[in-house]
């Protein structure tokens, strides 16, 4: 649910920035798919404020699959888009791009191990792309990016611990990265797994604030020599 904060960031950035491509993992891939498909920031916010999201609960894959089908059928990328999934049991991270993406991939990239079952895709058991890096910057680089605005909502200690145990792929030294992170803690792990309208509203508002802070610093950051 913390990915609702990303919506607030996008609401601010969208008025000033037109990305050349979008890459995401886990719930960030759902946001990214809709953004690449042309959804307005207001419509994306309404998606997160929809009480039907309460049906998405751990060990109940059907509502998650229904949401993946809905998003896949409503949107198709208007700019290059990629998401990551992890193939089990080898922990092989895979980039899936544009027209290769099916609703199965949208469901798989959110299939958190131990909480949602894996999704079978072409004979492989696929799970949450965030398992091997919730911020797949390497994938953006592989798709041709030279500068990246990295919107990262998972900055609290449990997620940092996972990154220590399962470090993400590294990027090349030439890639320029500008990170946007929450200026305040988003909440507890319980908040992260249950829908609450008040939390979603608060996170979107904080995201708009953090997006404005990012805009004020972005020009200076990218004008400096790399």
Tab-separated table of C-alpha atoms in Angstrom:
chain	number	residue	atom	x	y	z
A	1	UNK	CA	0.000	0.000	0.000
A	2	UNK	CA	2.991	2.326	0.421
A	3	UNK	CA	3.006	2.637	-3.380
A	4	UNK	CA	0.158	5.141	-2.948
A	5	UNK	CA	2.880	7.617	-1.946
A	6	UNK	CA	4.343	7.241	-5.443
A	7	UNK	CA	1.056	8.552	-6.846
A	8	UNK	CA	1.482	11.814	-4.954
A	9	UNK	CA	5.027	12.185	-6.251
A	10	UNK	CA	3.781	11.591	-9.795
A	11	UNK	CA	0.943	14.117	-9.356
A	12	UNK	CA	3.590	16.790	-8.810
A	13	UNK	CA	6.161	15.588	-11.341
A	14	UNK	CA	3.665	14.979	-14.150
A	15	UNK	CA	3.041	18.692	-14.692
A	16	UNK	CA	6.740	19.289	-15.347
A	17	UNK	CA	8.320	16.047	-16.590
A	18	UNK	CA	7.569	13.737	-19.511
A	19	UNK	CA	9.505	10.484	-19.064
A	20	UNK	CA	10.951	8.689	-22.075
A	21	UNK	CA	10.348	5.311	-20.412
A	22	UNK	CA	8.932	3.843	-17.207
A	23	UNK	CA	10.206	0.831	-15.254
A	24	UNK	CA	8.769	-0.645	-12.068
A	25	UNK	CA	8.693	-3.596	-9.712
A	26	UNK	CA	5.971	-4.886	-7.408
A	27	UNK	CA	3.143	-2.361	-6.861
A	28	UNK	CA	5.352	0.250	-8.507
A	29	UNK	CA	4.961	-1.730	-11.726
A	30	UNK	CA	1.177	-1.394	-11.483
A	31	UNK	CA	1.566	2.374	-11.136
A	32	UNK	CA	4.129	2.402	-13.928
A	33	UNK	CA	1.938	0.388	-16.297
A	34	UNK	CA	-0.929	2.844	-15.851
A	35	UNK	CA	1.364	5.877	-16.191
A	36	UNK	CA	2.958	4.503	-19.362
A	37	UNK	CA	-0.580	3.836	-20.594
A	38	UNK	CA	-1.560	7.485	-20.252
A	39	UNK	CA	-3.583	7.556	-17.028
A	40	UNK	CA	-3.927	11.006	-15.489
A	41	UNK	CA	-2.510	11.569	-11.987
A	42	UNK	CA	-6.040	12.218	-10.715
A	43	UNK	CA	-7.311	8.947	-12.157
A	44	UNK	CA	-4.383	7.062	-10.644
A	45	UNK	CA	-5.153	8.592	-7.247
A	46	UNK	CA	-8.788	7.481	-7.576
A	47	UNK	CA	-7.551	3.957	-8.289
A	48	UNK	CA	-5.762	3.889	-4.930
A	49	UNK	CA	-8.746	5.440	-3.128
A	50	UNK	CA	-11.083	2.705	-4.390
A	51	UNK	CA	-12.379	0.663	-1.405
A	52	UNK	CA	-12.339	-2.487	-3.566
A	53	UNK	CA	-8.623	-2.708	-2.769
A	54	UNK	CA	-9.615	-4.072	0.637
A	55	UNK	CA	-10.271	-7.381	-1.142
A	56	UNK	CA	-6.558	-7.820	-1.889
A	57	UNK	CA	-5.374	-9.831	1.098
A	58	UNK	CA	-2.504	-12.202	1.678
A	59	UNK	CA	-2.990	-15.812	0.602
A	60	UNK	CA	-5.942	-14.740	-1.563
A	61	UNK	CA	-4.502	-14.368	-5.063
A	62	UNK	CA	-7.792	-14.006	-6.962
A	63	UNK	CA	-8.448	-10.290	-6.153
A	64	UNK	CA	-4.845	-9.427	-7.038
A	65	UNK	CA	-5.175	-11.304	-10.320
A	66	UNK	CA	-8.465	-9.517	-11.029
A	67	UNK	CA	-6.778	-6.141	-10.479
A	68	UNK	CA	-3.912	-7.147	-12.774
A	69	UNK	CA	-6.392	-8.170	-15.492
A	70	UNK	CA	-8.273	-4.883	-15.098
A	71	UNK	CA	-5.168	-2.717	-15.423
A	72	UNK	CA	-3.794	-4.763	-18.313
A	73	UNK	CA	-7.047	-4.502	-20.263
A	74	UNK	CA	-7.516	-0.767	-19.580
A	75	UNK	CA	-4.018	0.408	-20.482
A	76	UNK	CA	-1.370	-0.319	-23.052
A	77	UNK	CA	2.012	1.453	-23.019
A	78	UNK	CA	2.277	4.663	-25.026
A	79	UNK	CA	5.966	4.923	-24.106
A	80	UNK	CA	8.505	2.138	-23.436
A	81	UNK	CA	7.648	0.219	-20.267
A	82	UNK	CA	9.348	-2.561	-18.356
A	83	UNK	CA	8.762	-4.532	-15.182
A	84	UNK	CA	10.755	-7.136	-13.312
A	85	UNK	CA	9.791	-10.555	-12.016
A	86	UNK	CA	11.891	-13.121	-10.184
A	87	UNK	CA	11.940	-16.705	-11.415
A	88	UNK	CA	11.990	-19.272	-8.629
A	89	UNK	CA	13.767	-21.194	-7.252
A	90	UNK	CA	16.895	-19.832	-8.958
A	91	UNK	CA	16.181	-16.221	-7.904
A	92	UNK	CA	16.744	-15.158	-11.490
A	93	UNK	CA	15.517	-11.621	-12.049
A	94	UNK	CA	13.988	-10.985	-15.454
A	95	UNK	CA	13.067	-7.786	-17.278
A	96	UNK	CA	9.793	-7.974	-19.244
A	97	UNK	CA	9.165	-5.194	-21.745
A	98	UNK	CA	6.239	-3.507	-23.499
A	99	UNK	CA	4.178	-5.910	-25.590
A	100	UNK	CA	5.674	-8.913	-23.803
A	101	UNK	CA	3.821	-7.869	-20.642
A	102	UNK	CA	0.623	-9.798	-19.897
A	103	UNK	CA	-1.687	-9.583	-16.921
A	104	UNK	CA	0.177	-12.614	-15.559
A	105	UNK	CA	3.353	-10.506	-15.364
A	106	UNK	CA	1.498	-7.670	-13.609
A	107	UNK	CA	0.221	-10.197	-11.056
A	108	UNK	CA	3.566	-11.951	-10.698
A	109	UNK	CA	5.544	-8.782	-9.989
A	110	UNK	CA	3.289	-8.236	-6.932
A	111	UNK	CA	3.343	-11.861	-5.724
A	112	UNK	CA	5.249	-11.347	-2.473
A	113	UNK	CA	6.839	-14.692	-1.483
A	114	UNK	CA	5.213	-16.393	1.525
A	115	UNK	CA	2.149	-14.147	1.209
A	116	UNK	CA	0.988	-14.722	-2.377
A	117	UNK	CA	1.548	-17.835	-4.476
A	118	UNK	CA	3.851	-17.602	-7.457
A	119	UNK	CA	2.404	-17.120	-10.935
A	120	UNK	CA	3.241	-19.678	-13.603
A	121	UNK	CA	4.443	-17.999	-16.807
A	122	UNK	CA	5.702	-20.120	-19.691
A	123	UNK	CA	6.716	-22.909	-17.339
A	124	UNK	CA	8.475	-20.662	-14.799
A	125	UNK	CA	7.260	-19.849	-11.279
A	126	UNK	CA	7.464	-16.055	-11.009
A	127	UNK	CA	7.228	-13.875	-7.910
A	128	UNK	CA	7.580	-10.257	-6.819
A	129	UNK	CA	10.154	-8.377	-8.874
A	130	UNK	CA	11.002	-6.358	-5.775
A	131	UNK	CA	12.477	-9.448	-4.104
A	132	UNK	CA	15.759	-8.798	-5.927
A	133	UNK	CA	15.504	-5.016	-5.876
A	134	UNK	CA	12.408	-2.891	-5.335
A	135	UNK	CA	14.054	-0.153	-7.401
A	136	UNK	CA	15.097	-1.800	-10.712
A	137	UNK	CA	17.311	1.019	-11.935
A	138	UNK	CA	19.484	-1.470	-13.815
A	139	UNK	CA	16.439	-2.331	-15.933
A	140	UNK	CA	15.935	1.315	-16.896
A	141	UNK	CA	19.600	1.459	-17.908
A	142	UNK	CA	19.187	-1.733	-19.941
A	143	UNK	CA	16.275	-0.080	-21.754
A	144	UNK	CA	18.460	2.878	-22.688
A	145	UNK	CA	18.095	5.372	-19.860
A	146	UNK	CA	21.038	7.679	-19.137
A	147	UNK	CA	19.242	9.628	-16.373
A	148	UNK	CA	16.776	8.175	-13.883
A	149	UNK	CA	14.327	9.637	-11.392
A	150	UNK	CA	14.125	6.797	-8.881
A	151	UNK	CA	10.960	6.940	-6.752
A	152	UNK	CA	11.547	4.697	-3.749
A	153	UNK	CA	8.875	4.199	-1.071
A	154	UNK	CA	10.564	1.227	0.672
A	155	UNK	CA	13.185	2.930	2.805
A	156	UNK	CA	12.413	1.534	6.272
A	157	UNK	CA	14.599	-0.972	8.092
A	158	UNK	CA	12.858	-4.254	7.097
A	159	UNK	CA	13.288	-3.394	3.442
A	160	UNK	CA	16.866	-2.210	3.904
A	161	UNK	CA	17.617	-5.553	5.576
A	162	UNK	CA	16.219	-7.456	2.595
A	163	UNK	CA	18.431	-5.375	0.266
A	164	UNK	CA	21.451	-6.342	2.382
A	165	UNK	CA	20.620	-10.054	2.197
A	166	UNK	CA	19.533	-9.967	-1.467
A	167	UNK	CA	21.444	-7.093	-3.058
A	168	UNK	CA	20.043	-5.723	-6.337
A	169	UNK	CA	21.942	-5.664	-9.611
A	170	UNK	CA	24.376	-2.792	-9.968
A	171	UNK	CA	24.193	-0.077	-12.585
A	172	UNK	CA	26.938	1.310	-14.745
A	173	UNK	CA	28.955	4.286	-13.456
A	174	UNK	CA	27.708	6.610	-16.201
A	175	UNK	CA	24.034	6.387	-15.172
A	176	UNK	CA	22.825	9.545	-13.421
A	177	UNK	CA	20.317	8.829	-10.650
A	178	UNK	CA	18.126	11.261	-8.745
A	179	UNK	CA	16.378	9.562	-5.830
A	180	UNK	CA	13.032	10.629	-4.385
A	181	UNK	CA	12.183	9.141	-0.976
A	182	UNK	CA	9.541	9.860	1.692
A	183	UNK	CA	10.413	12.784	3.947
A	184	UNK	CA	8.476	11.134	6.800
A	185	UNK	CA	7.955	7.468	7.765
A	186	UNK	CA	4.949	6.066	5.916
A	187	UNK	CA	3.859	3.751	8.707
A	188	UNK	CA	4.106	0.250	10.083
A	189	UNK	CA	4.288	-3.028	8.220
A	190	UNK	CA	0.628	-3.513	9.148
A	191	UNK	CA	-0.163	-0.257	7.372
A	192	UNK	CA	1.699	-1.565	4.330
A	193	UNK	CA	-0.520	-4.637	3.975
A	194	UNK	CA	-4.029	-3.278	4.622
A	195	UNK	CA	-5.986	-0.652	2.711
A	196	UNK	CA	-7.061	2.440	4.621
A	197	UNK	CA	-8.523	5.472	2.887
A	198	UNK	CA	-7.087	7.854	5.480
A	199	UNK	CA	-3.608	6.351	5.024
A	200	UNK	CA	-3.837	6.500	1.234
A	201	UNK	CA	-4.942	10.142	1.367
A	202	UNK	CA	-2.093	10.966	3.759
A	203	UNK	CA	0.485	9.173	1.628
A	204	UNK	CA	-0.647	10.857	-1.584
A	205	UNK	CA	-0.482	14.249	0.105
A	206	UNK	CA	3.009	13.519	1.434
A	207	UNK	CA	4.054	12.309	-2.017
A	208	UNK	CA	2.933	15.604	-3.554
A	209	UNK	CA	5.012	17.441	-0.962
A	210	UNK	CA	8.056	15.255	-1.591
A	211	UNK	CA	7.609	15.605	-5.343
A	212	UNK	CA	7.726	19.395	-4.962
A	213	UNK	CA	10.933	19.099	-2.936
A	214	UNK	CA	12.398	16.875	-5.631
A	215	UNK	CA	11.549	19.365	-8.380
A	216	UNK	CA	13.261	22.156	-6.519
A	217	UNK	CA	16.464	20.110	-6.342
A	218	UNK	CA	16.339	18.200	-9.609
A	219	UNK	CA	17.581	20.968	-11.890
A	220	UNK	CA	20.582	21.690	-9.676
A	221	UNK	CA	21.421	18.001	-9.318
A	222	UNK	CA	21.435	17.320	-13.054
A	223	UNK	CA	23.180	20.531	-13.978
A	224	UNK	CA	26.258	19.475	-11.999
A	225	UNK	CA	28.939	17.517	-13.869
A	226	UNK	CA	28.581	13.760	-13.416
